[in-house]
Amino acid sequence: MNAKISTPLSFVPVEQKIDRVCVRATAPDAQQTRQNVILSHLIRHIQMAQATQSNAFLREYELNAVSFTALMMLFSSPECALNPSELADATGESRANVTRICDELVAKKLLTRSPNSEDRRRVDLRLAPEGEELVQRFLPQMRDRVHNVFNVLSQDERNTLENLLKRVLTELG
Amino acid sequence: MNAKISTPLSFVPVEQKIDRVCVRATAPDAQQTRQNVILSHLIRHIQMAQATQSNAFLREYELNAVSFTALMMLFSSPECALNPSELADATGESRANVTRICDELVAKKLLTRSPNSEDRRRVDLRLAPEGEELVQRFLPQMRDRVHNVFNVLSQDERNTLENLLKRVLTELG
DNA sequence: GCGATTTAGTTCGAAATGATATTATCAAAA
DNA sequence: TTTTGATAATATCATTTCGAACTAAATCGC
């Protein structure tokens, strides 16, 4: 019953291919290109592996990683309320997708939608009590999942990683 | 100041929300939880921003990031050939998706499919000359895109980042 | 004020992706 | 040999996602 998908996440074959790309491409600064591409793919593989694992865990509870993230971001907002566009920024999802996700969450009574009194274009999304309970219930388990992954690094290393990733993200803005 | 007009990618609001999650969750090791969650979301946001940018660039040429990565991985393989499952590992995509992607690439004459002579279950995917040209043509531009992002880091910092990310990915395997 | 522009949110259609079942082949054990 | 199980690839179906078009409401410029 160990349906653990045999996921050979070994990055070695990927890295070898990137090496060969750089050899074949004969770029002027092949070494740096090689490293940049590797960094890019590392991030991609990590993200996909994380999403896959989170989704597999949450599926039993008829949730997915994006919905849970949305609930968590609401959970952590003042009065548990956000606008759809704020939620889109917080989760990284498109606004269209946020609309759909909120449809689902409202249908599940985890979330309420109400018109904003000051700006009638806006909508207030507010976490319902059931949504709050749900977040409280799953947070520890989700925390453990993330925990185990980054615990291979020391505190210093985590600080370094955080700093480096933030600078990279800033560059993408 | 903080309200940067054209920067929806600002991570600051996300980080503030993560902070509040940790405060509310009252975990025993809130500080470390906070950092782990931030790291997780940083990686997610970087990956999504990268994918969005690459897709936007490649769309003009009726390609997407995944297809291009597939072509690149073939480009760098011995004899420009791989099996679908190898290609799935190299790209991080599911096998089902690799089948579909290859359907497209074969239709575009960028790729050929032929049965493997030794094991008739297998299929040999081979980059067609047109596919090879295409990779050669776009590689410099794709390289520049990745380049600019990671160039904010020094050589030492890139080495560190590579090392840290590899250890994280290993933990996910 | 008032038209033009911008912004917030949604809708809709198309594209991308994954999970599962299916088919064909190989490998290994009985 | 026959059977059993594993593996490779695909087909099928449902879900997820984004982009573009759209509506409504606010704001800006005059």
GROMACS .gro file of C-alpha atoms (C1' of nucleotides) in nm:
model
  406
    1MET     CA    1   0.000   0.000   0.000
    2ASN     CA    2   0.305   0.212  -0.006
    3ALA     CA    3   0.184   0.401  -0.311
    4LYS     CA    4   0.487   0.623  -0.285
    5ILE     CA    5   0.547   0.709  -0.644
    6SER     CA    6   0.898   0.615  -0.740
    7THR     CA    7   1.017   0.962  -0.809
    8PRO     CA    8   1.384   0.958  -0.895
    9LEU     CA    9   1.433   1.319  -0.805
   10SER     CA   10   1.802   1.285  -0.855
   11PHE     CA   11   1.914   1.599  -1.018
   12VAL     CA   12   2.230   1.448  -1.157
   13PRO     CA   13   2.097   1.352  -1.502
   14VAL     CA   14   1.941   1.694  -1.535
   15GLU     CA   15   2.268   1.859  -1.447
   16GLN     CA   16   2.458   1.649  -1.697
   17LYS     CA   17   2.221   1.758  -1.970
   18ILE     CA   18   2.258   2.120  -1.878
   19ASP     CA   19   2.633   2.070  -1.899
   20ARG     CA   20   2.602   1.939  -2.250
   21VAL     CA   21   2.376   2.221  -2.352
   22CYS     CA   22   2.644   2.465  -2.248
   23VAL     CA   23   2.914   2.272  -2.426
   24ARG     CA   24   2.711   2.261  -2.744
   25ALA     CA   25   2.590   2.618  -2.723
   26THR     CA   26   2.945   2.753  -2.703
   27ALA     CA   27   2.843   3.061  -2.514
   28PRO     CA   28   3.114   3.311  -2.427
   29ASP     CA   29   3.062   3.255  -2.054
   30ALA     CA   30   2.958   2.894  -2.057
   31GLN     CA   31   3.040   2.829  -1.695
   32GLN     CA   32   2.817   3.098  -1.561
   33THR     CA   33   2.538   3.011  -1.802
   34ARG     CA   34   2.559   2.655  -1.685
   35GLN     CA   35   2.519   2.757  -1.325
   36ASN     CA   36   2.234   2.994  -1.391
   37VAL     CA   37   2.039   2.732  -1.580
   38ILE     CA   38   2.106   2.482  -1.306
   39LEU     CA   39   1.980   2.723  -1.042
   40SER     CA   40   1.672   2.787  -1.245
   41HIS     CA   41   1.595   2.418  -1.281
   42LEU     CA   42   1.672   2.345  -0.918
   43ILE     CA   43   1.409   2.594  -0.812
   44ARG     CA   44   1.164   2.452  -1.057
   45HIS     CA   45   1.217   2.093  -0.940
   46ILE     CA   46   1.194   2.187  -0.574
   47GLN     CA   47   0.874   2.378  -0.628
   48MET     CA   48   0.712   2.096  -0.823
   49ALA     CA   49   0.813   1.834  -0.572
   50GLN     CA   50   0.677   2.046  -0.288
   51ALA     CA   51   0.347   2.111  -0.464
   52THR     CA   52   0.304   1.745  -0.553
   53GLN     CA   53   0.363   1.636  -0.195
   54SER     CA   54   0.133   1.897  -0.049
   55ASN     CA   55  -0.142   1.814  -0.293
   56ALA     CA   56  -0.113   1.444  -0.224
   57PHE     CA   57  -0.145   1.510   0.148
   58LEU     CA   58  -0.437   1.751   0.120
   59ARG     CA   59  -0.633   1.553  -0.135
   60GLU     CA   60  -0.772   1.321   0.130
   61TYR     CA   61  -0.943   1.621   0.279
   62GLU     CA   62  -1.071   1.746  -0.057
   63LEU     CA   63  -0.836   2.039  -0.059
   64ASN     CA   64  -0.536   2.138  -0.263
   65ALA     CA   65  -0.225   2.338  -0.193
   66VAL     CA   66  -0.349   2.657  -0.355
   67SER     CA   67  -0.678   2.659  -0.164
   68PHE     CA   68  -0.498   2.593   0.160
   69THR     CA   69  -0.253   2.873   0.095
   70ALA     CA   70  -0.545   3.104   0.026
   71LEU     CA   71  -0.708   3.009   0.356
   72MET     CA   72  -0.380   3.055   0.537
   73MET     CA   73  -0.328   3.402   0.393
   74LEU     CA   74  -0.676   3.502   0.503
   75PHE     CA   75  -0.617   3.346   0.842
   76SER     CA   76  -0.319   3.571   0.890
   77SER     CA   77  -0.480   3.893   0.772
   78PRO     CA   78  -0.633   4.155   1.001
   79GLU     CA   79  -0.988   4.043   1.074
   80CYS     CA   80  -0.925   3.745   0.846
   81ALA     CA   81  -1.025   3.957   0.549
   82LEU     CA   82  -0.874   4.037   0.211
   83ASN     CA   83  -0.981   4.152  -0.133
   84PRO     CA   84  -0.951   3.910  -0.423
   85SER     CA   85  -0.665   4.105  -0.575
   86GLU     CA   86  -0.475   4.109  -0.248
   87LEU     CA   87  -0.529   3.738  -0.224
   88ALA     CA   88  -0.401   3.697  -0.578
   89ASP     CA   89  -0.079   3.878  -0.487
   90ALA     CA   90  -0.042   3.683  -0.166
   91THR     CA   91  -0.078   3.346  -0.335
   92GLY     CA   92   0.079   3.428  -0.669
   93GLU     CA   93  -0.230   3.308  -0.852
   94SER     CA   94  -0.408   3.499  -1.127
   95ARG     CA   95  -0.716   3.696  -1.035
   96ALA     CA   96  -0.931   3.478  -1.253
   97ASN     CA   97  -0.816   3.174  -1.065
   98VAL     CA   98  -0.871   3.342  -0.730
   99THR     CA   99  -1.231   3.401  -0.828
  100ARG     CA  100  -1.277   3.033  -0.905
  101ILE     CA  101  -1.103   2.919  -0.589
  102CYS     CA  102  -1.317   3.150  -0.378
  103ASP     CA  103  -1.628   3.014  -0.546
  104GLU     CA  104  -1.530   2.672  -0.419
  105LEU     CA  105  -1.441   2.789  -0.071
  106VAL     CA  106  -1.765   2.985  -0.039
  107ALA     CA  107  -1.957   2.676  -0.151
  108LYS     CA  108  -1.780   2.484   0.126
  109LYS     CA  109  -1.878   2.753   0.378
  110LEU     CA  110  -1.515   2.819   0.459
  111LEU     CA  111  -1.531   3.174   0.330
  112THR     CA  112  -1.779   3.459   0.290
  113ARG     CA  113  -1.802   3.719   0.018
  114SER     CA  114  -1.950   4.058   0.084
  115PRO     CA  115  -1.941   4.389  -0.100
  116ASN     CA  116  -1.703   4.649   0.035
  117SER     CA  117  -1.886   4.945   0.179
  118GLU     CA  118  -1.632   5.208   0.079
  119ASP     CA  119  -1.555   5.100  -0.274
  120ARG     CA  120  -1.834   4.919  -0.447
  121ARG     CA  121  -1.602   4.763  -0.702
  122ARG     CA  122  -1.436   4.573  -0.425
  123VAL     CA  123  -1.531   4.256  -0.250
  124ASP     CA  124  -1.442   4.152   0.103
  125LEU     CA  125  -1.339   3.794   0.146
  126ARG     CA  126  -1.362   3.685   0.504
  127LEU     CA  127  -1.266   3.356   0.661
  128ALA     CA  128  -1.567   3.181   0.809
  129PRO     CA  129  -1.537   3.014   1.150
  130GLU     CA  130  -1.526   2.675   0.981
  131GLY     CA  131  -1.240   2.798   0.765
  132GLU     CA  132  -1.055   2.918   1.068
  133GLU     CA  133  -1.096   2.584   1.238
  134LEU     CA  134  -0.975   2.407   0.930
  135VAL     CA  135  -0.658   2.613   0.913
  136GLN     CA  136  -0.590   2.558   1.282
  137ARG     CA  137  -0.638   2.187   1.235
  138PHE     CA  138  -0.405   2.137   0.939
  139LEU     CA  139  -0.141   2.395   1.013
  140PRO     CA  140   0.068   2.170   1.235
  141GLN     CA  141   0.082   1.895   0.979
  142MET     CA  142   0.159   2.131   0.694
  143ARG     CA  143   0.422   2.290   0.912
  144ASP     CA  144   0.588   1.956   0.974
  145ARG     CA  145   0.602   1.884   0.604
  146VAL     CA  146   0.787   2.206   0.530
  147HIS     CA  147   0.991   2.165   0.843
  148ASN     CA  148   1.143   1.837   0.749
  149VAL     CA  149   1.255   1.965   0.413
  150PHE     CA  150   1.446   2.269   0.529
  151ASN     CA  151   1.578   2.111   0.843
  152VAL     CA  152   1.866   1.966   0.646
  153LEU     CA  153   2.007   2.317   0.659
  154SER     CA  154   2.154   2.483   0.965
  155GLN     CA  155   2.014   2.805   1.102
  156ASP     CA  156   2.291   3.004   0.937
  157GLU     CA  157   2.233   2.833   0.608
  158ARG     CA  158   1.863   2.901   0.621
  159ASN     CA  159   1.931   3.267   0.683
  160THR     CA  160   2.164   3.274   0.387
  161LEU     CA  161   1.916   3.097   0.165
  162GLU     CA  162   1.640   3.335   0.264
  163ASN     CA  163   1.857   3.634   0.187
  164LEU     CA  164   1.968   3.503  -0.152
  165LEU     CA  165   1.620   3.401  -0.262
  166LYS     CA  166   1.477   3.736  -0.166
  167ARG     CA  167   1.730   3.916  -0.377
  168VAL     CA  168   1.653   3.691  -0.671
  169LEU     CA  169   1.282   3.746  -0.635
  170THR     CA  170   1.329   4.119  -0.618
  171GLU     CA  171   1.510   4.102  -0.949
  172LEU     CA  172   1.209   3.934  -1.104
  173GLY     CA  173   0.969   4.209  -1.002
  174MET     CA  174   0.740   5.367  -0.045
  175ASN     CA  175   0.632   5.020   0.026
  176ALA     CA  176   0.339   5.071  -0.210
  177LYS     CA  177   0.539   5.011  -0.522
  178ILE     CA  178   0.306   5.078  -0.806
  179SER     CA  179   0.415   4.830  -1.068
  180THR     CA  180   0.548   4.559  -0.843
  181PRO     CA  181   0.285   4.301  -0.774
  182LEU     CA  182   0.567   4.065  -0.692
  183SER     CA  183   0.661   4.234  -0.372
  184PHE     CA  184   0.707   3.968  -0.115
  185VAL     CA  185   0.664   4.196   0.183
  186PRO     CA  186   0.288   4.150   0.228
  187VAL     CA  187   0.329   3.778   0.193
  188GLU     CA  188   0.595   3.777   0.458
  189GLN     CA  189   0.382   3.981   0.693
  190LYS     CA  190   0.100   3.732   0.657
  191ILE     CA  191   0.331   3.442   0.726
  192ASP     CA  192   0.441   3.625   1.038
  193ARG     CA  193   0.086   3.651   1.156
  194VAL     CA  194   0.018   3.288   1.084
  195CYS     CA  195   0.302   3.199   1.313
  196VAL     CA  196   0.187   3.433   1.583
  197ARG     CA  197  -0.162   3.294   1.572
  198ALA     CA  198  -0.058   2.933   1.546
  199THR     CA  199   0.154   2.956   1.861
  200ALA     CA  200   0.383   2.681   1.754
  201PRO     CA  201   0.658   2.580   1.995
  202ASP     CA  202   0.929   2.689   1.751
  203ALA     CA  203   0.749   2.973   1.583
  204GLN     CA  204   1.059   3.144   1.455
  205GLN     CA  205   1.184   2.848   1.263
  206THR     CA  206   0.841   2.765   1.132
  207ARG     CA  207   0.813   3.118   1.009
  208GLN     CA  208   1.137   3.093   0.819
  209ASN     CA  209   1.059   2.757   0.667
  210VAL     CA  210   0.725   2.876   0.539
  211ILE     CA  211   0.886   3.188   0.399
  212LEU     CA  212   1.149   2.982   0.220
  213SER     CA  213   0.883   2.762   0.076
  214HIS     CA  214   0.683   3.055  -0.054
  215LEU     CA  215   0.990   3.232  -0.187
  216ILE     CA  216   1.071   2.933  -0.401
  217ARG     CA  217   0.716   2.913  -0.520
  218HIS     CA  218   0.698   3.279  -0.615
  219ILE     CA  219   1.033   3.272  -0.792
  220GLN     CA  220   0.936   2.968  -0.991
  221MET     CA  221   0.602   3.114  -1.093
  222ALA     CA  222   0.753   3.445  -1.196
  223GLN     CA  223   1.016   3.269  -1.400
  224ALA     CA  224   0.765   3.046  -1.574
  225THR     CA  225   0.536   3.338  -1.649
  226GLN     CA  226   0.818   3.538  -1.802
  227SER     CA  227   0.948   3.250  -2.009
  228ASN     CA  228   0.603   3.164  -2.135
  229ALA     CA  229   0.533   3.524  -2.229
  230PHE     CA  230   0.854   3.538  -2.426
  231LEU     CA  231   0.807   3.205  -2.602
  232ARG     CA  232   0.442   3.250  -2.683
  233GLU     CA  233   0.519   3.467  -2.983
  234TYR     CA  234   0.688   3.166  -3.132
  235GLU     CA  235   0.405   2.930  -3.041
  236LEU     CA  236   0.608   2.754  -2.778
  237ASN     CA  237   0.596   2.731  -2.402
  238ALA     CA  238   0.855   2.684  -2.131
  239VAL     CA  239   0.793   2.316  -2.083
  240SER     CA  240   0.822   2.235  -2.453
  241PHE     CA  241   1.137   2.436  -2.481
  242THR     CA  242   1.288   2.261  -2.180
  243ALA     CA  243   1.202   1.929  -2.339
  244LEU     CA  244   1.375   2.028  -2.662
  245MET     CA  245   1.674   2.152  -2.466
  246MET     CA  246   1.706   1.827  -2.275
  247LEU     CA  247   1.696   1.632  -2.598
  248PHE     CA  248   1.945   1.872  -2.753
  249SER     CA  249   2.189   1.792  -2.479
  250SER     CA  250   2.147   1.415  -2.482
  251PRO     CA  251   2.373   1.173  -2.666
  252GLU     CA  252   2.251   1.156  -3.025
  253CYS     CA  253   1.974   1.398  -2.927
  254ALA     CA  254   1.765   1.102  -2.816
  255LEU     CA  255   1.575   1.009  -2.500
  256ASN     CA  256   1.286   0.787  -2.396
  257PRO     CA  257   0.967   0.951  -2.280
  258SER     CA  258   1.027   0.846  -1.922
  259GLU     CA  259   1.378   0.986  -1.924
  260LEU     CA  260   1.238   1.307  -2.062
  261ALA     CA  261   0.979   1.312  -1.786
  262ASP     CA  262   1.252   1.289  -1.524
  263ALA     CA  263   1.462   1.552  -1.695
  264THR     CA  264   1.180   1.802  -1.714
  265GLY     CA  265   0.996   1.714  -1.394
  266GLU     CA  266   0.674   1.663  -1.587
  267SER     CA  267   0.448   1.362  -1.557
  268ARG     CA  268   0.475   1.091  -1.819
  269ALA     CA  269   0.125   1.156  -1.935
  270ASN     CA  270   0.213   1.514  -2.001
  271VAL     CA  271   0.531   1.421  -2.180
  272THR     CA  272   0.328   1.208  -2.418
  273ARG     CA  273   0.107   1.503  -2.497
  274ILE     CA  274   0.394   1.745  -2.536
  275CYS     CA  275   0.570   1.508  -2.772
  276ASP     CA  276   0.253   1.476  -2.977
  277GLU     CA  277   0.270   1.849  -3.034
  278LEU     CA  278   0.641   1.857  -3.109
  279VAL     CA  279   0.612   1.570  -3.353
  280ALA     CA  280   0.326   1.748  -3.526
  281LYS     CA  281   0.554   2.049  -3.559
  282LYS     CA  282   0.827   1.830  -3.709
  283LEU     CA  283   1.064   1.925  -3.431
  284LEU     CA  284   1.086   1.571  -3.300
  285THR     CA  285   1.060   1.215  -3.428
  286ARG     CA  286   0.920   0.910  -3.255
  287SER     CA  287   1.045   0.564  -3.340
  288PRO     CA  288   1.016   0.227  -3.169
  289ASN     CA  289   1.320   0.110  -2.979
  290SER     CA  290   1.475  -0.193  -3.140
  291GLU     CA  291   1.588  -0.362  -2.820
  292ASP     CA  292   1.278  -0.314  -2.608
  293ARG     CA  293   0.958  -0.283  -2.801
  294ARG     CA  294   0.780  -0.119  -2.512
  295ARG     CA  295   1.008   0.175  -2.544
  296VAL     CA  296   1.003   0.467  -2.782
  297ASP     CA  297   1.298   0.670  -2.902
  298LEU     CA  298   1.241   1.042  -2.913
  299ARG     CA  299   1.492   1.213  -3.136
  300LEU     CA  300   1.537   1.580  -3.206
  301ALA     CA  301   1.475   1.659  -3.571
  302PRO     CA  302   1.709   1.899  -3.752
  303GLU     CA  303   1.443   2.168  -3.734
  304GLY     CA  304   1.424   2.115  -3.359
  305GLU     CA  305   1.797   2.145  -3.327
  306GLU     CA  306   1.797   2.470  -3.521
  307LEU     CA  307   1.519   2.603  -3.305
  308VAL     CA  308   1.708   2.533  -2.984
  309GLN     CA  309   2.024   2.692  -3.124
  310ARG     CA  310   1.825   2.995  -3.223
  311PHE     CA  311   1.650   3.060  -2.894
  312LEU     CA  312   1.912   2.944  -2.651
  313PRO     CA  313   2.098   3.277  -2.635
  314GLN     CA  314   1.784   3.471  -2.559
  315MET     CA  315   1.665   3.224  -2.301
  316ARG     CA  316   2.009   3.229  -2.150
  317ASP     CA  317   2.002   3.604  -2.119
  318ARG     CA  318   1.669   3.592  -1.943
  319VAL     CA  319   1.800   3.354  -1.678
  320HIS     CA  320   2.127   3.540  -1.669
  321ASN     CA  321   1.985   3.871  -1.570
  322VAL     CA  322   1.796   3.722  -1.281
  323PHE     CA  323   2.083   3.547  -1.108
  324ASN     CA  324   2.338   3.810  -1.190
  325VAL     CA  325   2.232   4.006  -0.884
  326LEU     CA  326   2.431   3.747  -0.693
  327SER     CA  327   2.807   3.725  -0.684
  328GLN     CA  328   2.988   3.414  -0.795
  329ASP     CA  329   3.036   3.304  -0.435
  330GLU     CA  330   2.672   3.359  -0.360
  331ARG     CA  331   2.562   3.160  -0.662
  332ASN     CA  332   2.780   2.872  -0.553
  333THR     CA  333   2.628   2.887  -0.208
  334LEU     CA  334   2.276   2.900  -0.347
  335GLU     CA  335   2.341   2.604  -0.572
  336ASN     CA  336   2.475   2.402  -0.284
  337LEU     CA  337   2.186   2.484  -0.053
  338LEU     CA  338   1.918   2.417  -0.313
  339LYS     CA  339   2.071   2.085  -0.405
  340ARG     CA  340   2.059   1.972  -0.046
  341VAL     CA  341   1.697   2.078  -0.018
  342LEU     CA  342   1.603   1.895  -0.335
  343THR     CA  343   1.780   1.582  -0.215
  344GLU     CA  344   1.566   1.590   0.096
  345LEU     CA  345   1.254   1.591  -0.119
  346GLY     CA  346   1.353   1.277  -0.308
  347DG     C1'  347  -1.935   6.838  -1.370
  348DC     C1'  348  -1.819   6.494  -1.749
  349DG     C1'  349  -1.586   6.217  -2.083
  350DA     C1'  350  -1.166   5.928  -2.080
  351DT     C1'  351  -0.893   5.629  -1.836
  352DT     C1'  352  -0.799   5.306  -1.475
  353DT     C1'  353  -0.910   4.957  -1.156
  354DA     C1'  354  -1.167   4.545  -0.935
  355DG     C1'  355  -1.383   4.157  -1.019
  356DT     C1'  356  -1.594   3.814  -1.298
  357DT     C1'  357  -1.698   3.522  -1.705
  358DC     C1'  358  -1.568   3.238  -2.070
  359DG     C1'  359  -1.298   2.959  -2.366
  360DA     C1'  360  -0.877   2.739  -2.444
  361DA     C1'  361  -0.460   2.534  -2.289
  362DA     C1'  362  -0.202   2.265  -1.961
  363DT     C1'  363  -0.172   1.915  -1.626
  364DG     C1'  364  -0.248   1.512  -1.344
  365DA     C1'  365  -0.473   1.067  -1.199
  366DT     C1'  366  -0.628   0.652  -1.349
  367DA     C1'  367  -0.712   0.282  -1.659
  368DT     C1'  368  -0.544   0.033  -2.058
  369DT     C1'  369  -0.239  -0.198  -2.377
  370DA     C1'  370   0.177  -0.403  -2.500
  371DT     C1'  371   0.602  -0.588  -2.373
  372DC     C1'  372   0.948  -0.769  -2.091
  373DA     C1'  373   1.127  -1.033  -1.688
  374DA     C1'  374   1.121  -1.362  -1.349
  375DA     C1'  375   0.932  -1.729  -1.087
  376DA     C1'  376   0.670  -2.157  -1.048
  377DT     C1'  377   0.631  -2.320  -2.051
  378DT     C1'  378   0.307  -2.072  -1.823
  379DT     C1'  379   0.193  -1.749  -1.515
  380DT     C1'  380   0.265  -1.363  -1.244
  381DG     C1'  381   0.423  -0.926  -1.181
  382DA     C1'  382   0.663  -0.511  -1.336
  383DT     C1'  383   0.749  -0.152  -1.675
  384DA     C1'  384   0.675   0.183  -2.086
  385DA     C1'  385   0.382   0.440  -2.316
  386DT     C1'  386  -0.056   0.594  -2.425
  387DA     C1'  387  -0.562   0.711  -2.391
  388DT     C1'  388  -0.918   0.902  -2.133
  389DC     C1'  389  -1.130   1.194  -1.812
  390DA     C1'  390  -1.140   1.555  -1.471
  391DT     C1'  391  -0.913   1.939  -1.271
  392DT     C1'  392  -0.643   2.348  -1.272
  393DT     C1'  393  -0.483   2.745  -1.481
  394DC     C1'  394  -0.432   3.149  -1.761
  395DG     C1'  395  -0.552   3.516  -2.109
  396DA     C1'  396  -0.870   3.804  -2.307
  397DA     C1'  397  -1.302   4.009  -2.314
  398DC     C1'  398  -1.646   4.214  -2.032
  399DT     C1'  399  -1.910   4.486  -1.659
  400DA     C1'  400  -1.926   4.802  -1.309
  401DA     C1'  401  -1.737   5.151  -1.041
  402DA     C1'  402  -1.397   5.486  -0.915
  403DT     C1'  403  -1.067   5.851  -1.052
  404DC     C1'  404  -0.833   6.170  -1.335
  405DG     C1'  405  -0.798   6.564  -1.659
  406DC     C1'  406  -1.002   6.920  -1.840
   0.00000   0.00000   0.00000
